[in-house]
Amino acid sequence: MDDATLRALFSESPIGLHVLDTQLRLVRFNAAARHIRAFPVEDLLGRTVSEVLREYDRDQADEVEAMVREVLETGRPRRDVLLTLRSLRPPHAEVVVLASWFRLQDLDGRPLGVAAAILDVTDRNQAQARLALLDRVGSRIGTALDLFGTAQELADGTVPDFADFAAVDLFDPVLRGEAPEPGPLLGTIPLRRAGWCSHGSPVTAGWPVAGEVSGFPSGTPYRESLTDLRPRLVARLVPDAEWLDRDPVRGRLLRRDLVHSMIVVPMCARGVVLGLACFYRSRCPDPYVDEDTALAAQLVARTALSLDNIRLYNRERSAARLLQHSLRPPEVPDHTAVETAHSYLPSGSGGDWFDVIPLSGARVALIAGDTEGQGLHAAAAMGELRAAIGALADLDVPPDELLERLHDLVTRLDDEVTSTPHDASDYRVVGTTCLYVVYDPVIRRCTMSSAGHPPPVIVRPDGTAELADVPQGAPLGQGIATHRTTEHELPEGSILLLCNTALVQNRDPQQAMQELDRIRAALAPASRCLQEACDQVLRALPADGHQHDPVLLMARTRAMGPDQVASWTLRGAPEAAAEARRLTADRLSAWGLDDLEYATELVVSELVTNAVRYSEGPIGLRLIRDRTLICEVSDTSSTAPQLRHAEEDDESGRGLFITSQLTQRWGTRPARRGKTIWAELSLSA
């Protein structure tokens, strides 16, 4: 049985068995030992352990021999010692073995030598190394939304463990967020170097650096890989390879740098060809094998997916920017009530906006808002909300009522979006914040309400600055719509600053005071150009640096003097219409607007007559000489008038129709008690 076991160990065992004598010289080996790569045991017979290991450039040769000698002397075996050996003889192959040593002794315990069990684990070790490299490089790729940075991460991650040189080239359209058209024309599109790394130096002379354009001629592994979208393995690259002459520039570099093996992998994701990744070996003597090609393909596939995500993000971000730009007011309209200026820093692609909307009675509305999220969905939500606010502003409702109506609209829109079968998580208008401010230059009063938006800053003519005391209602669509208004008397020349959340956060009082100090400093002197001051304030305030684009709207208030406004209170009696016509004629004569006397008297007479007929109590009449002549009639009735077309035999019902024909525009403005009907006549009539 012992003889049979011994024969099996030396002829059938898959584990290499080496027998050393007491001088630690190799005296015998089994059949499996012959098959350990780069380990010619026949040539090593009679040599000691240290002499054998020195054949493999093993720095620890003496240390390993001392370990084996300890086994011989003590009888204590050593198991599973991992050794990496590289032959000094061509082709300088590397082998990784798992070695165990145990003492051989006779029946009396006298040592006869040492037996070494050697297991070739090169394939297993290389597979583990490939998995580790895949995990390590994969965790580094795509950490930032940067095409060049991601390409460089692939190159840096594969050198020197996988390649001595690594290059990543991307098609020019990809860098613009586009996708190259598939087909034969692909070879004519230039590729631009996006990532490069070499062992020992970040740049090797002659090779394209980041940003440089290069082409890949036909009949080369590069063009072949781009044509059929399959990796190319050149296991043994010889200097006289025919294809090197077809690519003379790159061929000269490959010969100069002694590149002996290379892999070319096309970068594809979601059916889009993004570019090409190339890996070269020159210092490492081992040629690439099929397993290396599979690893390179996996690394490139991960990188390509990240690159395509970045490409799509950049494309959507650019589209969102264009949409935002088209949806924002191209120019803030000039207005009698305020002088305005605005600044906007497009650092992201959020849905931040502002608006200046003229209202009746020479008033003006100032709006600032932030939508949730980024990209096209945020920009589209911004456009919808701007349109809704514009429509609600035409109704001339108070700020708190406008925000409550907007809250209901946002809630309904969100219900419609969430009820759709597709995933609409990116398109949400719930959580939008909005600040709505109305300034009246006649009474120099500012009324404001907020739906979760930062309050405006008020800077008075004497330079004092404060955050306006505005109750913070819930953001639109969240919770219960409980928005309240506050009123502030503003001297002429006061400045209102409306910011978004990128500039004003929920900071502590000390930070708020620091921001007010910055604003005061930026606005000094008070006479400086408002746009210049606005730009300076935007630069002075710290931005949050995250989702929102810093937006700032500034308005310097103006006031209308007594020579521009006339108002009277009339009794609610039939003779009120005649008195209104007389007062109107006298005022127009004083203003030098005699040409408007007939039309204005007719409009005023019709509006006052309606007020006498459909309301009780006193009637207010006000004329405002602005860029148009504004006529306002106020009464205590909350019933809104309806424009109708009277029949030929009707004796009444033509008042509002006559008003609409004689004026540029007219409308109704509700009040806490009653309403005001207003009409505007052109001064050039």
XYZ file of C-alpha atoms in Angstrom:
685
model
C 0.000 0.000 0.000
C 2.830 2.419 0.862
C 4.512 1.726 -2.444
C 1.240 2.257 -4.314
C 0.651 5.531 -2.503
C 4.143 6.689 -3.297
C 3.739 5.782 -6.978
C 0.425 7.641 -7.139
C 1.943 10.740 -5.577
C 4.724 10.821 -8.133
C 2.693 9.880 -11.185
C -0.976 10.812 -10.654
C -1.141 13.613 -8.058
C -2.223 17.023 -9.487
C -0.078 18.768 -6.888
C 3.597 19.286 -7.661
C 5.797 17.368 -5.245
C 9.470 18.247 -4.740
C 11.850 16.276 -2.517
C 14.835 18.016 -0.933
C 17.704 16.271 0.856
C 19.188 17.394 4.153
C 21.271 19.985 2.272
C 17.993 21.365 0.864
C 18.971 20.344 -2.660
C 16.280 19.271 -5.104
C 16.701 15.531 -5.627
C 13.338 14.342 -6.936
C 9.987 15.621 -8.248
C 6.734 14.145 -9.493
C 4.984 14.422 -12.855
C 2.768 17.339 -11.818
C 5.855 19.417 -10.984
C 6.819 19.369 -14.657
C 3.610 21.220 -15.582
C 4.092 24.217 -13.326
C 4.626 27.030 -15.809
C 8.094 28.577 -16.130
C 9.452 26.027 -13.659
C 11.865 23.685 -15.550
C 12.509 21.238 -12.736
C 14.900 19.108 -14.837
C 17.299 22.047 -15.003
C 16.992 22.647 -11.271
C 17.962 19.203 -9.950
C 20.780 19.352 -7.436
C 20.270 23.031 -6.622
C 19.419 24.392 -3.189
C 16.223 26.284 -2.411
C 17.956 29.665 -2.508
C 19.655 28.846 -5.809
C 16.337 27.826 -7.334
C 14.557 30.965 -6.163
C 17.314 33.228 -7.454
C 16.508 31.869 -10.910
C 13.226 33.734 -10.465
C 14.589 37.032 -9.161
C 13.216 36.200 -5.765
C 14.451 38.821 -3.283
C 13.512 36.662 -0.301
C 15.467 33.597 -1.456
C 17.543 33.391 1.724
C 14.470 34.016 3.875
C 12.556 31.148 2.252
C 15.558 28.818 2.584
C 15.781 29.665 6.282
C 12.091 28.802 6.608
C 12.615 25.423 4.935
C 15.692 24.705 7.071
C 13.603 25.375 10.184
C 11.121 22.749 8.969
C 14.010 20.289 8.543
C 15.421 20.980 11.982
C 12.233 21.255 14.060
C 9.843 19.009 12.175
C 7.138 21.718 12.281
C 5.566 22.017 8.818
C 4.864 25.330 7.033
C 1.668 25.457 5.025
C 0.158 27.625 2.322
C 2.950 30.132 1.754
C 2.150 32.251 -1.311
C 5.138 32.898 -3.581
C 5.213 35.027 -6.717
C 8.025 34.012 -9.066
C 9.117 35.544 -12.351
C 11.573 33.661 -14.530
C 14.753 35.459 -15.546
C 14.697 33.479 -18.779
C 12.642 34.569 -21.763
C 9.698 34.963 -21.976
C 10.029 36.019 -18.317
C 6.729 34.442 -17.353
C 5.277 34.974 -13.902
C 3.997 32.130 -11.763
C 2.191 32.254 -8.432
C 2.417 29.130 -6.292
C 1.067 28.007 -2.955
C 3.861 26.115 -1.166
C 3.798 23.824 1.877
C 6.844 22.086 3.414
C 7.021 19.118 5.800
C 9.935 17.010 7.059
C 10.732 13.518 5.846
C 12.126 11.192 8.545
C 12.804 7.502 9.121
C 11.126 5.278 11.668
C 13.522 6.469 14.338
C 12.683 10.111 13.672
C 15.952 10.987 11.996
C 15.454 13.664 9.274
C 15.896 12.482 5.716
C 14.986 15.708 3.967
C 12.021 17.960 3.210
C 9.040 17.422 0.917
C 7.505 20.463 -0.754
C 3.953 20.456 -2.100
C 3.680 23.147 -4.804
C 0.286 24.155 -6.215
C 0.187 26.457 -9.232
C -2.446 29.115 -8.381
C -1.461 31.586 -11.082
C -4.828 31.440 -12.846
C -6.758 31.766 -9.593
C -4.566 34.621 -8.408
C -4.924 36.451 -11.706
C -8.698 35.999 -11.619
C -8.812 37.444 -8.107
C -6.589 40.317 -9.193
C -8.890 41.025 -12.136
C -11.950 41.046 -9.877
C -10.192 43.325 -7.406
C -9.193 45.672 -10.226
C -12.738 45.666 -11.597
C -14.124 46.502 -8.167
C -11.503 49.153 -7.429
C -11.722 50.937 -10.758
C -15.500 50.544 -10.930
C -15.912 52.314 -7.590
C -13.853 55.261 -8.836
C -15.577 55.786 -12.151
C -18.429 58.255 -12.485
C -17.872 60.109 -9.223
C -18.435 63.470 -10.942
C -20.573 64.760 -13.804
C -17.520 65.443 -15.950
C -16.753 63.649 -19.217
C -13.018 64.336 -19.161
C -12.788 63.518 -15.456
C -14.554 60.170 -15.887
C -12.373 59.221 -18.855
C -9.289 60.104 -16.818
C -10.556 57.963 -13.931
C -10.550 54.922 -16.218
C -7.018 55.648 -17.424
C -5.673 56.310 -13.914
C -7.363 53.228 -12.484
C -5.848 50.781 -14.967
C -2.222 51.998 -14.832
C 0.044 50.320 -13.773
C -1.854 47.259 -12.508
C -3.409 46.452 -15.880
C -1.574 48.547 -18.439
C 1.587 50.586 -18.834
C -0.286 53.086 -21.024
C -4.014 53.761 -21.183
C -5.838 56.145 -23.504
C -9.493 57.158 -23.783
C -10.743 59.050 -26.855
C -14.288 60.388 -27.248
C -16.164 61.529 -30.328
C -16.578 65.293 -30.522
C -20.417 65.176 -30.596
C -20.391 63.289 -27.275
C -18.583 66.188 -25.627
C -21.456 68.439 -26.753
C -24.098 66.125 -25.320
C -24.953 64.657 -28.719
C -24.610 61.145 -30.116
C -22.703 60.248 -33.314
C -24.799 58.840 -36.120
C -24.192 55.085 -36.549
C -22.796 53.695 -39.770
C -19.731 54.053 -42.004
C -19.486 57.797 -41.365
C -18.441 56.981 -37.812
C -14.843 56.635 -38.955
C -14.755 60.182 -40.315
C -15.794 61.811 -37.041
C -12.765 63.071 -35.102
C -12.013 61.653 -31.695
C -10.645 63.854 -28.949
C -8.300 62.638 -26.235
C -10.229 62.692 -22.948
C -8.046 60.530 -20.701
C -4.410 59.419 -20.690
C -2.090 57.820 -18.173
C 1.349 56.231 -18.486
C 3.452 54.322 -15.986
C 5.987 56.617 -14.370
C 4.910 59.813 -16.135
C 1.563 61.548 -16.629
C 2.479 62.372 -20.246
C 4.660 60.542 -22.728
C 6.225 62.685 -25.457
C 4.455 62.445 -28.786
C 1.202 60.897 -27.575
C -1.907 63.103 -27.802
C -2.768 64.855 -24.547
C -6.207 65.760 -23.200
C -8.154 67.862 -25.667
C -6.116 66.972 -28.757
C -7.835 65.478 -31.797
C -6.604 62.331 -33.493
C -7.801 60.017 -36.234
C -7.606 56.254 -36.673
C -6.881 55.107 -40.252
C -8.530 52.135 -41.909
C -6.920 48.731 -41.653
C -5.900 49.203 -38.018
C -7.289 47.482 -34.911
C -8.726 50.845 -33.844
C -10.874 51.328 -36.938
C -11.845 47.646 -37.019
C -13.064 47.884 -33.436
C -15.111 50.996 -34.241
C -16.580 49.271 -37.296
C -17.884 46.053 -35.736
C -17.980 47.363 -32.134
C -15.996 44.419 -30.799
C -12.799 44.468 -28.715
C -9.497 43.779 -30.433
C -6.692 41.826 -28.736
C -3.195 42.135 -30.159
C -1.462 39.606 -27.919
C 1.929 39.865 -29.620
C 2.647 43.171 -31.312
C 5.768 42.854 -33.442
C 7.612 45.917 -34.784
C 7.132 44.857 -38.401
C 3.348 44.479 -38.140
C 1.855 45.693 -41.423
C -0.887 47.815 -39.873
C 1.653 49.996 -38.036
C 2.666 51.473 -41.398
C -0.960 52.449 -42.109
C -0.904 54.569 -38.952
C 2.617 56.029 -39.171
C 2.394 58.499 -36.270
C 0.955 56.043 -33.790
C 3.066 53.214 -35.233
C 6.259 55.180 -34.581
C 5.223 55.764 -30.963
C 4.325 52.107 -30.410
C 7.697 51.000 -31.751
C 9.587 53.644 -29.806
C 7.930 52.732 -26.490
C 8.417 48.985 -27.103
C 4.732 48.172 -26.817
C 4.429 44.412 -27.240
C 0.747 43.793 -26.415
C -2.437 45.873 -26.615
C -6.222 45.797 -26.261
C -8.651 48.114 -28.073
C -12.250 48.353 -26.801
C -15.086 50.450 -28.294
C -17.042 52.500 -25.769
C -20.760 51.839 -26.272
C -23.801 52.493 -24.099
C -27.518 52.319 -24.918
C -26.744 51.759 -28.588
C -24.585 54.883 -28.776
C -20.885 54.725 -29.727
C -19.044 57.170 -27.496
C -15.390 56.543 -28.308
C -12.477 54.169 -27.910
C -10.344 52.905 -25.007
C -6.853 51.491 -25.581
C -4.553 49.635 -23.188
C -0.863 48.994 -23.891
C 1.891 46.947 -22.253
C 5.579 47.686 -22.645
C 7.271 47.305 -19.257
C 5.133 44.404 -18.098
C 6.482 41.343 -19.945
C 3.235 39.358 -19.813
C 1.151 39.636 -22.970
C -2.557 40.265 -22.757
C -4.763 37.175 -22.894
C -8.454 36.611 -23.549
C -9.289 37.006 -19.858
C -7.655 40.436 -19.913
C -9.769 41.386 -22.903
C -12.924 40.383 -21.035
C -11.823 42.473 -18.040
C -11.086 45.478 -20.252
C -14.518 45.140 -21.863
C -16.212 45.172 -18.448
C -14.245 48.216 -17.289
C -14.995 50.084 -20.494
C -18.692 49.131 -20.358
C -18.997 50.609 -16.869
C -17.168 53.729 -17.937
C -19.262 54.084 -21.086
C -22.475 53.910 -19.082
C -21.223 56.660 -16.772
C -20.120 58.743 -19.752
C -23.497 58.338 -21.425
C -25.272 59.353 -18.225
C -23.116 62.472 -18.137
C -23.803 63.115 -21.829
C -27.551 62.846 -21.293
C -27.340 65.023 -18.193
C -25.397 67.705 -20.066
C -27.869 67.589 -22.935
C -30.856 67.912 -20.616
C -29.095 70.625 -18.633
C -28.420 72.608 -21.802
C -32.015 72.159 -22.928
C -33.228 73.225 -19.489
C -31.016 76.302 -19.656
C -32.449 77.232 -23.045
C -35.981 76.614 -21.806
C -35.340 78.674 -18.685
C -33.898 81.491 -20.747
C -36.910 81.479 -23.059
C -39.382 81.375 -20.170
C -37.806 84.148 -18.114
C -38.758 87.710 -19.037
C -36.233 88.926 -21.652
C -36.433 92.429 -20.224
C -38.087 93.683 -17.082
C -40.695 96.229 -18.221
C -40.141 99.809 -17.148
C -42.786 101.019 -14.722
C -43.825 104.292 -13.161
C -44.039 102.770 -9.683
C -40.520 101.334 -9.464
C -37.115 101.322 -11.089
C -36.000 97.696 -11.398
C -32.786 95.752 -11.911
C -32.044 92.058 -11.785
C -29.082 89.672 -11.779
C -28.984 85.965 -12.425
C -26.057 83.529 -12.181
C -26.876 80.276 -14.047
C -24.750 77.887 -11.980
C -27.174 74.982 -12.279
C -30.453 74.313 -14.054
C -33.027 74.826 -11.358
C -36.453 76.405 -11.769
C -35.802 79.749 -10.084
C -37.602 82.780 -11.479
C -38.707 86.364 -10.936
C -41.342 88.558 -12.530
C -42.480 92.187 -12.637
C -46.178 92.499 -13.545
C -47.993 95.844 -14.034
C -51.278 96.026 -12.138
C -54.215 98.398 -12.246
C -54.057 101.741 -10.497
C -50.366 102.317 -11.420
C -49.384 99.535 -9.028
C -46.818 96.834 -9.715
C -46.349 93.226 -8.568
C -42.873 91.855 -7.810
C -42.559 88.059 -7.702
C -39.743 85.644 -6.858
C -40.017 81.859 -6.721
C -38.147 78.552 -6.538
C -39.377 75.255 -7.917
C -38.130 71.926 -6.625
C -35.617 69.875 -8.575
C -33.497 70.583 -11.621
C -33.464 70.113 -15.356
C -36.250 70.209 -17.910
C -38.944 69.270 -15.409
C -38.044 72.150 -13.097
C -37.907 74.576 -16.027
C -41.285 73.367 -17.323
C -42.803 73.690 -13.845
C -41.406 77.208 -13.634
C -43.067 78.090 -16.937
C -46.437 76.743 -15.796
C -46.299 78.618 -12.510
C -45.237 81.880 -14.165
C -48.181 81.608 -16.540
C -50.562 80.821 -13.677
C -49.325 83.747 -11.591
C -49.663 86.060 -14.582
C -53.278 84.966 -15.072
C -54.092 85.317 -11.371
C -52.406 88.723 -11.243
C -54.808 89.912 -13.963
C -57.648 89.134 -11.550
C -56.099 91.730 -9.210
C -56.748 89.685 -6.077
C -54.792 90.441 -2.866
C -51.410 88.678 -2.430
C -52.632 86.175 0.159
C -55.635 85.181 -1.943
C -53.441 84.822 -5.021
C -51.089 82.437 -3.201
C -54.026 80.424 -1.862
C -55.436 80.026 -5.366
C -51.977 79.084 -6.607
C -51.715 76.553 -3.764
C -54.951 74.898 -4.923
C -53.721 74.852 -8.529
C -50.399 73.237 -7.550
C -52.205 70.601 -5.488
C -54.466 69.742 -8.430
C -51.535 69.580 -10.857
C -49.645 67.289 -8.507
C -52.647 64.982 -8.196
C -52.856 64.769 -11.986
C -49.136 64.016 -12.320
C -49.028 61.352 -9.606
C -52.113 59.615 -11.014
C -50.454 59.001 -14.385
C -49.168 55.447 -14.983
C -45.602 56.490 -15.848
C -43.022 57.505 -13.281
C -43.437 61.238 -12.861
C -41.273 61.600 -9.781
C -39.038 64.099 -11.597
C -41.934 66.414 -12.381
C -43.245 67.785 -9.109
C -44.437 71.336 -8.504
C -45.295 70.642 -4.873
C -42.883 72.397 -2.549
C -42.418 75.448 -4.762
C -41.831 78.637 -2.793
C -43.146 82.023 -3.907
C -43.036 85.621 -2.671
C -45.669 88.026 -4.012
C -45.227 91.756 -3.375
C -47.529 94.581 -4.523
C -46.374 98.209 -4.375
C -48.783 101.142 -4.701
C -46.982 104.402 -5.599
C -50.036 106.521 -4.815
C -50.156 105.629 -1.121
C -46.492 104.447 -0.998
C -47.506 101.174 0.567
C -46.116 97.696 -0.022
C -48.289 94.611 0.580
C -46.648 91.194 0.582
C -47.318 87.524 1.245
C -45.004 84.495 1.205
C -45.439 80.791 0.503
C -42.313 79.509 2.220
C -40.042 81.956 0.384
C -37.339 84.088 2.038
C -38.628 87.557 2.968
C -37.487 90.584 0.989
C -34.880 92.993 2.276
C -35.995 96.622 2.646
C -33.305 99.294 2.380
C -34.628 102.756 3.209
C -33.226 105.996 1.778
C -31.222 106.667 4.962
C -29.322 103.384 4.438
C -31.010 101.307 7.140
C -31.732 97.747 6.053
C -34.040 95.121 7.480
C -35.635 91.821 6.603
C -39.325 92.468 6.053
C -41.586 90.871 8.626
C -43.606 88.494 6.438
C -45.484 85.499 7.909
C -44.131 82.347 6.268
C -46.958 80.308 4.816
C -46.502 76.718 3.675
C -44.800 76.095 0.320
C -47.258 75.652 -2.522
C -49.079 72.330 -2.429
C -47.873 71.410 1.057
C -50.063 71.462 4.131
C -52.926 73.924 4.484
C -52.918 77.179 2.539
C -52.758 79.726 5.363
C -51.044 82.713 3.809
C -51.196 86.152 5.405
C -50.291 89.621 4.214
C -48.294 92.393 5.830
C -48.102 96.039 4.824
C -45.093 98.349 4.925
C -44.999 102.093 4.363
C -42.031 102.854 2.104
C -40.542 106.328 1.627
C -39.781 107.254 -1.952
C -36.380 105.883 -2.946
C -36.583 102.767 -0.782
C -35.128 99.590 -2.286
C -36.745 96.158 -2.192
C -34.510 93.103 -2.697
C -36.187 89.820 -3.627
C -33.816 86.825 -3.515
C -34.230 83.110 -3.928
C -33.111 80.404 -1.511
C -29.690 80.182 -3.161
C -28.852 83.548 -1.575
C -30.897 83.625 1.622
C -31.113 80.502 3.782
C -32.528 79.924 7.253
C -29.362 81.228 8.846
C -28.950 82.363 12.432
C -29.469 86.054 13.390
C -25.742 86.787 13.295
C -25.479 85.536 9.717
C -28.579 87.530 8.774
C -26.984 90.697 10.167
C -23.810 89.979 8.206
C -25.864 89.679 5.028
C -27.608 92.996 5.728
C -24.215 94.639 6.274
C -23.025 93.293 2.921
C -26.157 94.641 1.237
C -25.742 98.084 2.798
C -22.117 98.212 1.690
C -22.978 97.099 -1.837
C -25.690 99.758 -2.195
C -23.501 102.652 -1.094
C -23.674 105.331 -2.307
C -27.456 105.526 -2.634
C -27.212 107.402 -5.924
C -25.326 104.662 -7.775
C -26.824 102.885 -10.783
C -29.365 100.316 -9.609
C -28.163 97.597 -12.011
C -24.574 98.104 -10.896
C -25.696 97.891 -7.279
C -27.711 94.743 -8.052
C -24.676 93.025 -9.572
C -22.572 94.051 -6.593
C -25.117 92.675 -4.105
C -25.282 89.355 -5.953
C -21.508 89.043 -5.777
C -21.479 90.005 -2.093
C -24.075 87.483 -0.913
C -22.879 83.877 -0.444
C -24.685 81.328 -2.616
C -25.543 77.844 -1.362
C -23.702 76.206 -4.292
C -26.257 73.423 -4.710
C -29.410 73.115 -6.766
C -30.562 76.710 -7.109
C -29.272 79.432 -9.392
C -28.710 82.731 -7.547
C -31.452 85.174 -8.612
C -31.847 88.741 -7.353
C -34.553 91.281 -8.227
C -34.212 94.852 -6.943
C -36.814 97.613 -7.121
C -36.324 101.270 -6.127
C -39.706 102.777 -5.269
C -41.139 105.908 -6.796
C -44.096 107.958 -5.617
C -46.917 109.782 -7.387
C -47.427 113.354 -6.195
C -50.669 115.286 -5.635
C -50.386 116.756 -9.126
C -50.818 113.267 -10.592
C -53.738 111.990 -8.516
C -57.203 113.364 -7.822
C -59.844 111.599 -5.715
C -63.324 112.419 -4.483
C -66.102 110.786 -2.471
C -69.585 111.052 -3.994
C -72.987 110.413 -2.470
C -74.749 107.310 -3.774
C -77.494 109.360 -5.400
C -78.671 109.862 -9.011
C -77.004 113.292 -9.219
C -73.605 111.666 -8.539
C -73.045 111.032 -12.258
C -73.406 114.720 -13.142
C -71.094 115.742 -10.303
C -68.536 113.151 -11.422
C -68.584 114.555 -14.970
C -68.032 118.103 -13.672
C -65.164 117.103 -11.383
C -63.560 115.100 -14.171
C -63.804 117.976 -16.658
C -62.222 120.425 -14.204
C -59.334 118.066 -13.414
C -58.616 117.231 -17.057
C -58.574 120.929 -17.869
C -56.065 121.519 -15.068
C -53.888 118.698 -16.401
C -54.080 119.985 -19.965
C -55.949 116.903 -21.165
C -58.947 118.655 -22.722
C -58.811 116.288 -25.714
C -59.771 113.423 -23.408
C -62.644 115.255 -21.765
C -65.529 113.815 -23.805
C -64.430 110.153 -23.667
C -63.420 110.344 -20.022
C -66.662 112.008 -18.938
C -68.632 109.327 -20.754
C -66.667 106.499 -19.099
C -66.891 108.088 -15.647
C -70.612 108.754 -16.064
C -71.332 105.143 -17.030
C -69.254 103.685 -14.175
C -70.733 106.002 -11.540
C -74.264 105.344 -12.811
C -73.687 101.586 -12.424
C -72.351 102.116 -8.908
C -75.404 104.158 -7.915
C -77.739 101.540 -9.384
C -76.177 98.371 -7.959
C -74.654 99.445 -4.628
C -75.434 101.389 -1.499
C -73.375 103.958 0.323
C -70.726 106.415 -0.824
C -68.927 106.103 -4.136
C -65.241 106.789 -4.681
C -63.878 108.431 -7.821
C -60.151 108.646 -8.555
C -58.192 109.890 -11.570
C -54.501 109.059 -11.997
C -52.343 110.737 -14.637
C -49.732 108.125 -15.443
C -48.575 106.914 -18.849
C -52.287 106.494 -19.388
C -55.223 108.246 -17.796
C -56.638 105.886 -15.174
C -60.255 106.247 -14.028
C -61.367 104.321 -10.934
C -64.834 104.073 -9.426
C -65.211 102.259 -6.089
C -68.355 101.117 -4.315
C -69.401 98.847 -1.462
C -70.832 96.034 -3.591
C -68.798 92.850 -4.027
C -70.705 91.833 -7.159
C -68.475 91.933 -10.218
C -70.036 93.554 -13.298
C -70.560 91.511 -16.447
C -69.933 92.858 -19.918
C -72.859 92.067 -22.214
C -74.014 93.148 -25.638
C -77.387 94.884 -25.361
C -80.110 94.292 -27.928
C -81.327 97.167 -30.123
C -84.501 97.660 -28.088
C -82.781 97.444 -24.646
C -82.881 100.688 -22.689
C -79.835 99.808 -20.498
C -76.865 97.445 -20.245
C -74.495 99.352 -22.532
C -72.303 100.979 -19.871
C -69.444 98.466 -19.760
C -69.618 97.932 -23.517
C -69.154 101.678 -24.056
C -66.305 101.648 -21.532
C -64.541 98.784 -23.316
C -64.782 100.605 -26.660
C -63.409 103.916 -25.385
C -60.532 102.585 -23.272
C -57.345 100.600 -23.798
C -58.323 98.148 -21.107
C -60.597 97.908 -18.120
C -61.212 95.563 -15.236
C -62.389 94.958 -11.710
C -60.271 94.966 -8.579
C -61.828 93.284 -5.530
C -61.285 94.814 -2.111
C -61.891 93.661 1.462
C -65.163 95.590 1.327
C -66.546 96.208 -2.119
C -64.716 96.581 -5.416
C -63.139 99.053 -7.808
C -63.868 99.252 -11.529
C -61.001 100.829 -13.421
C -60.355 101.858 -16.995
C -57.306 103.218 -18.820
C -57.445 105.758 -21.636
C -54.533 106.554 -23.915
C -53.088 110.047 -23.418
C -52.600 110.351 -27.173
C -56.296 109.997 -27.923
